Amino acid sequence: MKILILGAGQVGASLAEHLSSEANDLTVVDIDRERLALLQDRFDLRTLVGDASTPGVLEAAGAADADLLVAVTRSDPANLVACKLAHSRFNVPRRVARLRNADFFADPSLFAPEHFAVSEALCPEQEVTDTIVRLVEFPRALQVLEFGGGRLTLVGVRAYEGGLLVGHPIREMRRHLPEDIDARIAALYRRDRPVPPTGETRIEVGDEVFFIAPSEHLPAVLRELRREEQPVRRVVVAGAGNIGARVAGALQRRCRVTVVEANRLRAEDVAAQLDDAMVLCGGASDEDVLDQANIGESDLFLALTNDDEDNILAASLAKRLGCRRVLALINRRVYADMVQGGPIDIALSPAEVSAGAFLAHVRQGDVVQVHRLRRGAAEALELVVHGDARTSKVVGRRIADLDLPAGASVAALVRAMDVPRVLEHSEADVETRYGEVIMAHHDTVIEAGDHVILFCTRKELVPKVVRLFQVAVGFL
């Protein structure tokens, strides 16, 4: 597939890294010659220096015969203009745009062909915000990911000394759960290496374990398999930029939120936007400022500034001053690998979170969700099955009979996604959800229309998995 990536920033570079390894013809356009040179040295791709929102540059980049354009520059207007030109002048079939301003999403008609002609619009800052909010709901989770329209949730946790499963084979998990609750371990990492999660695999202290379960059962599963956790009630947010302000706004009604922002004007603006949060003006790596924020009594510290070093320093200091758990946004992978698991509990890469959202719209086949795991080393994806036994390599076949590459596994599936199912938690708590959740077993048979959730321990496996689930050319 011939793909144009407009913008060589963090998101564009992350996309280029992952798409260049999947036999795509890539061209990256940016005004920064040095950024492009770095990408060209590392990956098999073409680069072009220029303004991606101009017709001449798009033509020189090969827009006339491109299959997909991904506009991820830091400028919303430039991304919108590029999509419009790609549609009206070069007839590019699919156009994905990064948009940071929430106003554009208030009126979806702006993305119609007669206006900006955006096939898919994504907001990376909102993707990161949603990820952080899910982590607040599960205090000890390393990652929390949803699939099947929210019907399934995958949670990564660290095995701790004295845990119910530590020292025991995975097959014993079943006896710790109530009869009406099903869950499975989708993946296991030990000392940064994947371990096949068979029934005989024994979990060790420090293992990174990924559970998947129906979303409504997940709290019960975690209660059974982990020690009881106190809910997050006090949160300190360092940095009131786009992500920090969004996170504070999302959490202010459920937690006591304090925002720390060094820029006085920005602090005043955010204070006016937030109804139920306190805003302090000062540096998050200043011990006196953190004392004012009652960091020693806080459950969670979120370092969300635009500077990796500031985030690492502030989060480490917050942990030393008594904060129960700390998270830092860190863009440089070498930093994230170095600090997570030490004083910093979670090192979250905004570029990796955003790249997952874009990859779902970039990859061939009916890919609904792509979630990056372990800072991009692994992926969990949701695919929709099409075809029949004649045109598909998976329809009508048992999971045990699928030709999956080593390191790839089916974790679960959701069937009949358009059929409502009523869940009665109590007489007063009735919920309607769509689709039937089926936890994967070796004899589970895949049907057309199923949403299949797969786990790939290495990102290199993803193209093979996607090809396996594609229908034959003759399928209509």
XYZ file of C-alpha atoms in Angstrom:
476
model
C 0.000 0.000 0.000
C 1.306 3.468 -0.886
C 0.986 5.777 2.119
C 1.787 9.468 2.580
C 2.519 10.577 6.152
C 2.384 14.345 6.557
C 4.331 15.341 9.643
C 7.482 13.808 11.144
C 6.761 14.631 14.770
C 6.292 12.044 17.497
C 3.096 10.552 16.073
C 4.311 10.625 12.467
C 7.654 9.058 13.392
C 5.945 6.310 15.395
C 3.629 5.523 12.474
C 6.551 5.472 10.073
C 8.438 3.032 12.307
C 5.597 0.532 12.423
C 4.344 0.861 8.849
C 7.802 0.666 7.295
C 8.177 -2.876 8.653
C 4.919 -4.010 7.014
C 5.934 -3.861 3.329
C 4.323 -0.471 2.677
C 5.574 2.179 0.239
C 6.011 5.148 2.601
C 6.688 8.811 1.965
C 7.024 11.233 4.881
C 6.657 14.998 4.346
C 7.754 17.680 6.810
C 9.348 21.133 6.832
C 12.043 19.941 9.280
C 14.945 18.558 7.247
C 16.744 17.149 10.309
C 13.737 15.137 11.492
C 13.344 13.628 8.026
C 17.035 12.742 7.854
C 16.755 10.827 11.128
C 13.783 8.853 9.828
C 15.471 8.067 6.534
C 18.552 6.773 8.350
C 16.468 4.408 10.487
C 13.726 3.139 8.151
C 13.083 2.122 4.569
C 11.082 5.113 3.340
C 11.192 8.215 1.167
C 11.175 11.749 2.562
C 10.325 15.152 1.134
C 11.011 18.572 2.648
C 8.129 20.983 2.193
C 4.770 22.347 3.341
C 2.384 19.392 3.204
C -0.658 21.623 2.785
C 0.380 22.898 -0.663
C -0.578 21.250 -3.998
C 2.967 21.223 -5.392
C 4.427 19.395 -2.397
C 1.612 16.831 -2.366
C 2.116 16.213 -6.063
C 5.876 15.777 -5.612
C 5.206 13.359 -2.736
C 3.179 11.114 -5.048
C -0.369 11.938 -3.950
C -1.694 11.154 -7.440
C -1.289 7.411 -6.918
C -1.401 7.178 -3.118
C -3.799 4.768 -1.417
C -3.857 6.601 1.899
C -2.892 10.002 3.300
C -2.293 10.452 7.039
C -2.051 14.123 8.046
C -0.430 14.352 11.497
C 1.316 17.727 11.466
C 0.959 19.897 14.577
C -1.327 22.293 12.667
C -5.047 21.471 12.456
C -5.595 23.849 9.480
C -2.685 22.288 7.583
C -4.062 18.789 8.159
C -7.542 19.790 7.000
C -6.268 21.572 3.879
C -4.091 18.584 3.000
C -7.087 16.228 3.246
C -9.213 18.523 1.090
C -6.509 18.782 -1.596
C -5.876 15.036 -1.468
C -9.565 14.407 -2.159
C -10.443 17.118 -4.660
C -7.231 17.342 -6.668
C -5.526 13.954 -6.311
C -8.468 11.636 -5.564
C -6.698 9.859 -2.691
C -9.197 7.174 -1.545
C -8.680 7.503 2.232
C -7.618 10.527 4.261
C -6.946 10.444 8.020
C -6.362 13.679 9.955
C -5.011 14.509 13.388
C -7.045 17.318 14.987
C -6.236 18.788 18.393
C -9.078 21.326 18.625
C -12.253 19.741 20.020
C -14.428 22.302 18.168
C -13.994 20.395 14.916
C -15.527 17.250 16.432
C -18.658 19.122 17.522
C -19.893 19.207 13.904
C -19.096 15.951 12.030
C -20.511 17.418 8.809
C -17.267 19.415 8.507
C -15.526 16.158 7.542
C -17.888 15.448 4.627
C -16.439 15.280 1.070
C -17.969 18.636 0.153
C -16.168 20.300 3.055
C -12.786 19.136 4.406
C -13.103 15.575 3.014
C -11.660 13.787 6.048
C -12.325 10.045 6.065
C -11.323 9.672 9.727
C -10.496 12.383 12.274
C -8.605 11.493 15.455
C -7.528 13.497 18.482
C -4.339 12.043 20.047
C -4.723 14.128 23.194
C -8.174 12.639 23.803
C -6.832 9.117 23.218
C -4.174 9.698 25.891
C -6.755 11.240 28.239
C -9.057 8.224 27.891
C -6.127 5.890 28.585
C -5.207 7.732 31.796
C -8.815 7.851 33.013
C -9.113 4.071 32.581
C -5.934 3.620 34.640
C -7.490 5.676 37.445
C -10.411 3.230 37.558
C -8.004 0.305 38.129
C -5.346 1.642 40.530
C -2.746 -1.122 40.154
C -3.096 -1.703 36.408
C -0.220 -1.050 34.010
C -2.575 -0.879 31.012
C -6.360 -0.982 30.583
C -7.715 -1.563 27.060
C -11.261 -2.022 25.767
C -12.495 -4.136 22.850
C -15.784 -5.083 21.235
C -17.429 -1.727 21.844
C -16.552 -1.936 25.536
C -17.762 -5.526 26.002
C -14.256 -6.844 26.776
C -11.420 -5.323 28.785
C -7.755 -6.308 28.804
C -5.783 -5.357 31.913
C -2.049 -5.670 32.480
C -0.910 -6.077 36.102
C 2.303 -6.953 37.931
C 2.296 -10.229 39.907
C 3.118 -9.511 43.555
C 4.518 -11.526 46.457
C 1.705 -13.517 48.080
C -0.669 -13.239 45.112
C -3.123 -16.119 44.681
C -1.614 -17.258 41.391
C 2.061 -16.716 42.162
C 3.835 -20.075 42.208
C 0.800 -21.877 40.799
C -0.017 -23.051 37.242
C -2.396 -20.867 35.225
C -4.973 -23.695 35.038
C -5.704 -23.144 38.749
C -7.103 -19.651 38.032
C -10.475 -21.214 37.309
C -10.984 -22.411 40.892
C -10.429 -18.899 42.266
C -13.304 -17.431 40.215
C -17.072 -17.738 40.711
C -18.776 -20.226 38.398
C -20.570 -17.531 36.382
C -17.384 -15.532 35.683
C -14.889 -16.415 32.976
C -11.519 -14.839 32.290
C -8.228 -15.880 30.807
C -4.612 -14.829 30.767
C -3.947 -13.567 27.245
C -0.203 -12.959 27.645
C 2.614 -13.170 30.142
C 5.989 -11.394 30.229
C 8.892 -12.339 32.477
C 11.995 -10.152 32.622
C 10.795 -8.437 29.418
C 10.468 -11.725 27.508
C 7.147 -13.297 26.436
C 6.225 -16.589 28.118
C 3.543 -18.800 26.451
C 0.567 -18.782 28.890
C -0.329 -22.487 28.830
C -2.269 -24.202 31.587
C 0.970 -25.484 33.114
C 2.795 -22.124 33.108
C 3.571 -20.974 36.654
C 3.377 -17.254 37.445
C 6.344 -15.733 39.248
C 6.697 -12.563 41.311
C 7.296 -9.596 39.018
C 5.653 -11.161 35.960
C 3.638 -8.797 33.778
C 0.276 -10.539 33.349
C -2.452 -9.525 30.881
C -5.974 -10.647 31.850
C -8.965 -10.389 29.535
C -12.555 -10.660 30.735
C -16.052 -9.329 30.019
C -16.003 -5.727 31.210
C -18.805 -6.261 33.724
C -16.836 -9.115 35.350
C -13.466 -7.401 35.487
C -13.768 -5.858 38.995
C -14.703 -9.280 40.405
C -11.811 -10.949 38.559
C -9.281 -8.456 39.913
C -10.705 -8.750 43.432
C -10.221 -12.501 43.327
C -6.725 -12.449 41.859
C -5.184 -9.378 43.524
C -5.170 -7.809 46.950
C -7.906 -5.279 47.643
C -6.942 -1.839 46.345
C -8.019 1.504 47.716
C -9.844 3.581 45.097
C -8.152 6.707 43.798
C -9.591 9.708 45.630
C -6.831 12.353 45.538
C -5.009 13.153 42.286
C -2.301 15.707 41.565
C -1.867 16.642 37.884
C 1.427 18.266 36.891
C 1.052 20.307 33.710
C -2.047 22.080 32.447
C -1.427 21.669 28.730
C -3.901 20.018 26.360
C -3.607 16.602 28.008
C -3.319 17.829 31.606
C -6.385 20.068 31.305
C -8.410 17.294 29.659
C -7.468 14.767 32.343
C -8.244 17.187 35.174
C -11.617 17.944 33.612
C -12.441 14.260 33.236
C -11.456 13.406 36.838
C -12.665 16.443 38.784
C -16.132 15.019 39.517
C -14.904 11.625 40.746
C -11.673 12.628 42.572
C -10.231 15.542 44.492
C -7.983 17.048 41.805
C -5.120 19.502 42.223
C -3.393 20.893 39.113
C 0.153 22.270 39.238
C 1.134 24.582 36.356
C 4.300 26.692 36.087
C 2.910 29.263 33.599
C 0.739 31.766 35.452
C -1.436 32.748 32.471
C -2.103 29.110 31.613
C -2.837 28.344 35.270
C -5.401 31.158 35.375
C -7.050 29.975 32.134
C -7.359 26.390 33.351
C -8.610 27.488 36.773
C -11.441 29.308 34.989
C -12.284 26.178 32.967
C -12.380 23.743 35.905
C -15.283 23.833 38.356
C -14.152 21.344 41.004
C -10.361 21.377 40.935
C -7.700 23.453 42.661
C -4.965 24.998 40.505
C -1.547 25.925 41.925
C 0.976 28.059 40.052
C 4.446 26.614 40.387
C 6.871 23.972 39.214
C 5.946 20.335 39.809
C 9.547 19.496 40.736
C 9.464 22.073 43.546
C 9.124 20.278 46.893
C 7.304 23.230 48.499
C 4.709 23.304 45.706
C 4.097 19.577 46.035
C 3.711 19.996 49.790
C 1.014 22.617 49.116
C -0.705 20.043 46.909
C -0.661 17.537 49.818
C 1.346 15.092 47.745
C 2.031 12.854 50.745
C -1.703 12.158 51.097
C -2.359 11.717 47.366
C -3.234 8.419 45.733
C -1.953 9.287 42.250
C 0.456 11.789 40.730
C 0.245 12.407 36.979
C 3.251 14.117 35.363
C 1.753 15.387 32.104
C 3.992 18.237 30.964
C 5.611 18.345 27.507
C 9.100 17.705 28.877
C 10.286 14.124 29.537
C 13.002 15.130 32.008
C 10.620 17.348 34.014
C 8.071 14.533 34.145
C 10.633 11.983 35.331
C 12.007 14.329 38.000
C 8.578 15.441 39.239
C 7.168 11.906 39.372
C 10.235 10.565 41.194
C 10.028 13.388 43.725
C 6.297 12.836 44.248
C 6.930 9.149 44.981
C 9.704 10.006 47.441
C 7.376 12.465 49.215
C 4.817 9.729 49.834
C 2.440 9.622 46.856
C 1.052 6.093 46.553
C 1.383 5.754 42.757
C 2.904 7.920 40.007
C 2.561 8.073 36.210
C 4.729 10.058 33.809
C 4.270 10.892 30.146
C 7.563 9.973 28.476
C 8.105 10.178 24.730
C 11.643 8.811 24.486
C 11.463 5.024 24.621
C 14.902 4.659 26.203
C 13.745 6.823 29.120
C 10.504 4.848 29.527
C 12.322 1.500 29.582
C 14.796 2.869 32.098
C 12.405 4.318 34.688
C 9.252 2.152 34.690
C 9.216 -0.286 37.553
C 11.602 1.869 39.569
C 10.341 5.018 41.278
C 7.866 5.531 38.428
C 5.010 3.026 38.345
C 3.798 3.749 34.802
C 5.724 5.374 31.945
C 3.169 6.237 29.272
C 4.167 7.159 25.725
C 1.674 9.568 24.078
C 3.048 8.696 20.638
C 2.483 4.958 21.176
C -1.086 5.490 22.409
C -1.855 7.737 19.435
C -0.183 5.430 16.921
C -2.456 2.586 17.980
C -5.531 4.660 17.171
C -4.165 5.608 13.755
C -3.046 2.074 12.886
C -6.619 0.821 13.205
C -7.497 3.078 10.254
C -4.319 2.442 8.289
C -3.971 -1.331 8.231
C -5.631 -3.389 5.529
C -8.485 -5.713 6.450
C -11.370 -4.891 8.789
C -9.328 -3.795 11.806
C -11.511 -2.175 14.466
C -9.017 -1.602 17.265
C -5.237 -1.601 17.615
C -3.674 -1.201 21.044
C 0.067 -0.931 21.546
C 1.381 -2.881 24.509
C 4.606 -2.701 26.472
C 5.639 0.583 24.823
C 5.114 -0.716 21.284
C 6.816 -4.109 21.580
C 3.507 -6.020 21.358
C 0.002 -5.391 20.028
C -3.547 -6.423 20.795
C -5.985 -5.999 17.931
C -9.633 -6.522 17.135
C -10.536 -7.887 13.688
C -13.944 -8.452 12.120
C -14.307 -11.808 10.348
C -15.824 -11.839 6.840
C -16.478 -14.445 4.171
C -17.392 -18.099 4.446
C -15.613 -21.458 4.623
C -14.697 -21.167 0.930
C -13.289 -17.649 0.908
C -11.880 -17.364 4.425
C -9.064 -19.213 6.174
C -10.741 -18.810 9.578
C -14.543 -19.052 9.159
C -15.902 -22.390 10.350
C -12.559 -23.425 11.846
C -11.607 -24.163 15.426
C -9.060 -21.851 17.019
C -6.722 -24.810 17.470
C -6.746 -25.343 13.684
C -5.871 -21.764 12.708
C -2.509 -21.192 11.058
C -1.443 -18.544 13.569
C 2.264 -17.696 13.786
C 4.068 -18.561 17.028
C 3.572 -15.701 19.471
C 0.060 -14.828 18.241
C -3.054 -16.083 20.008
C -6.816 -15.555 20.044
C -7.886 -14.231 23.456
C -11.646 -13.808 23.031
C -14.355 -12.864 20.585
C -17.654 -11.013 20.517
C -20.462 -12.521 18.434
C -23.619 -10.845 17.114
C -22.455 -7.317 17.872
C -25.748 -5.811 16.702
C -27.920 -7.935 19.040
C -28.774 -6.298 22.397
C -28.278 -8.297 25.600
C -29.783 -7.198 28.926
C -27.475 -7.530 31.949
C -29.249 -7.486 35.331
C -26.744 -6.588 38.040
C -29.602 -6.073 40.501
C -33.278 -5.126 40.397
C -32.329 -1.459 40.266
C -29.275 -1.857 38.032
C -30.139 -3.104 34.540
C -27.768 -2.529 31.633
C -28.103 -3.188 27.897
C -24.998 -4.247 26.008
C -24.529 -5.545 22.501
C -23.008 -8.849 21.495
C -22.177 -12.154 23.184
C -18.727 -12.443 24.756
C -16.991 -15.786 24.193
C -13.674 -16.498 25.905
C -11.405 -18.328 23.480
C -10.685 -22.042 23.910
C -8.990 -24.483 21.556
C -12.351 -25.857 20.309
C -14.088 -22.465 19.825
C -15.322 -22.190 16.218
C -15.085 -18.803 14.502
C -18.104 -17.542 12.581
C -18.564 -14.780 9.999
C -19.232 -11.454 11.683
C -17.306 -12.311 14.846
C -15.097 -9.618 16.377
C -11.916 -11.505 17.248
C -9.437 -10.126 19.785
C -5.877 -11.313 19.204
C -2.654 -10.801 21.125
C 0.694 -10.585 19.320
C 3.748 -10.780 21.568
C 5.842 -9.130 18.833
C 4.648 -6.365 16.530
C 6.310 -8.126 13.563
C 3.571 -10.783 13.733
C 0.708 -8.371 13.045
C 0.883 -8.324 9.196
C 0.749 -12.152 9.093
C -2.241 -12.203 11.420
C -4.110 -9.546 9.426
C -3.489 -11.446 6.164
C -4.796 -14.669 7.730
C -8.118 -13.003 8.523
C -8.584 -11.354 5.111
C -11.049 -12.936 2.678
C -10.022 -14.233 -0.735
C -10.023 -11.795 -3.655
C -13.162 -13.323 -5.136
C -15.276 -12.722 -2.041
C -18.138 -10.239 -2.580
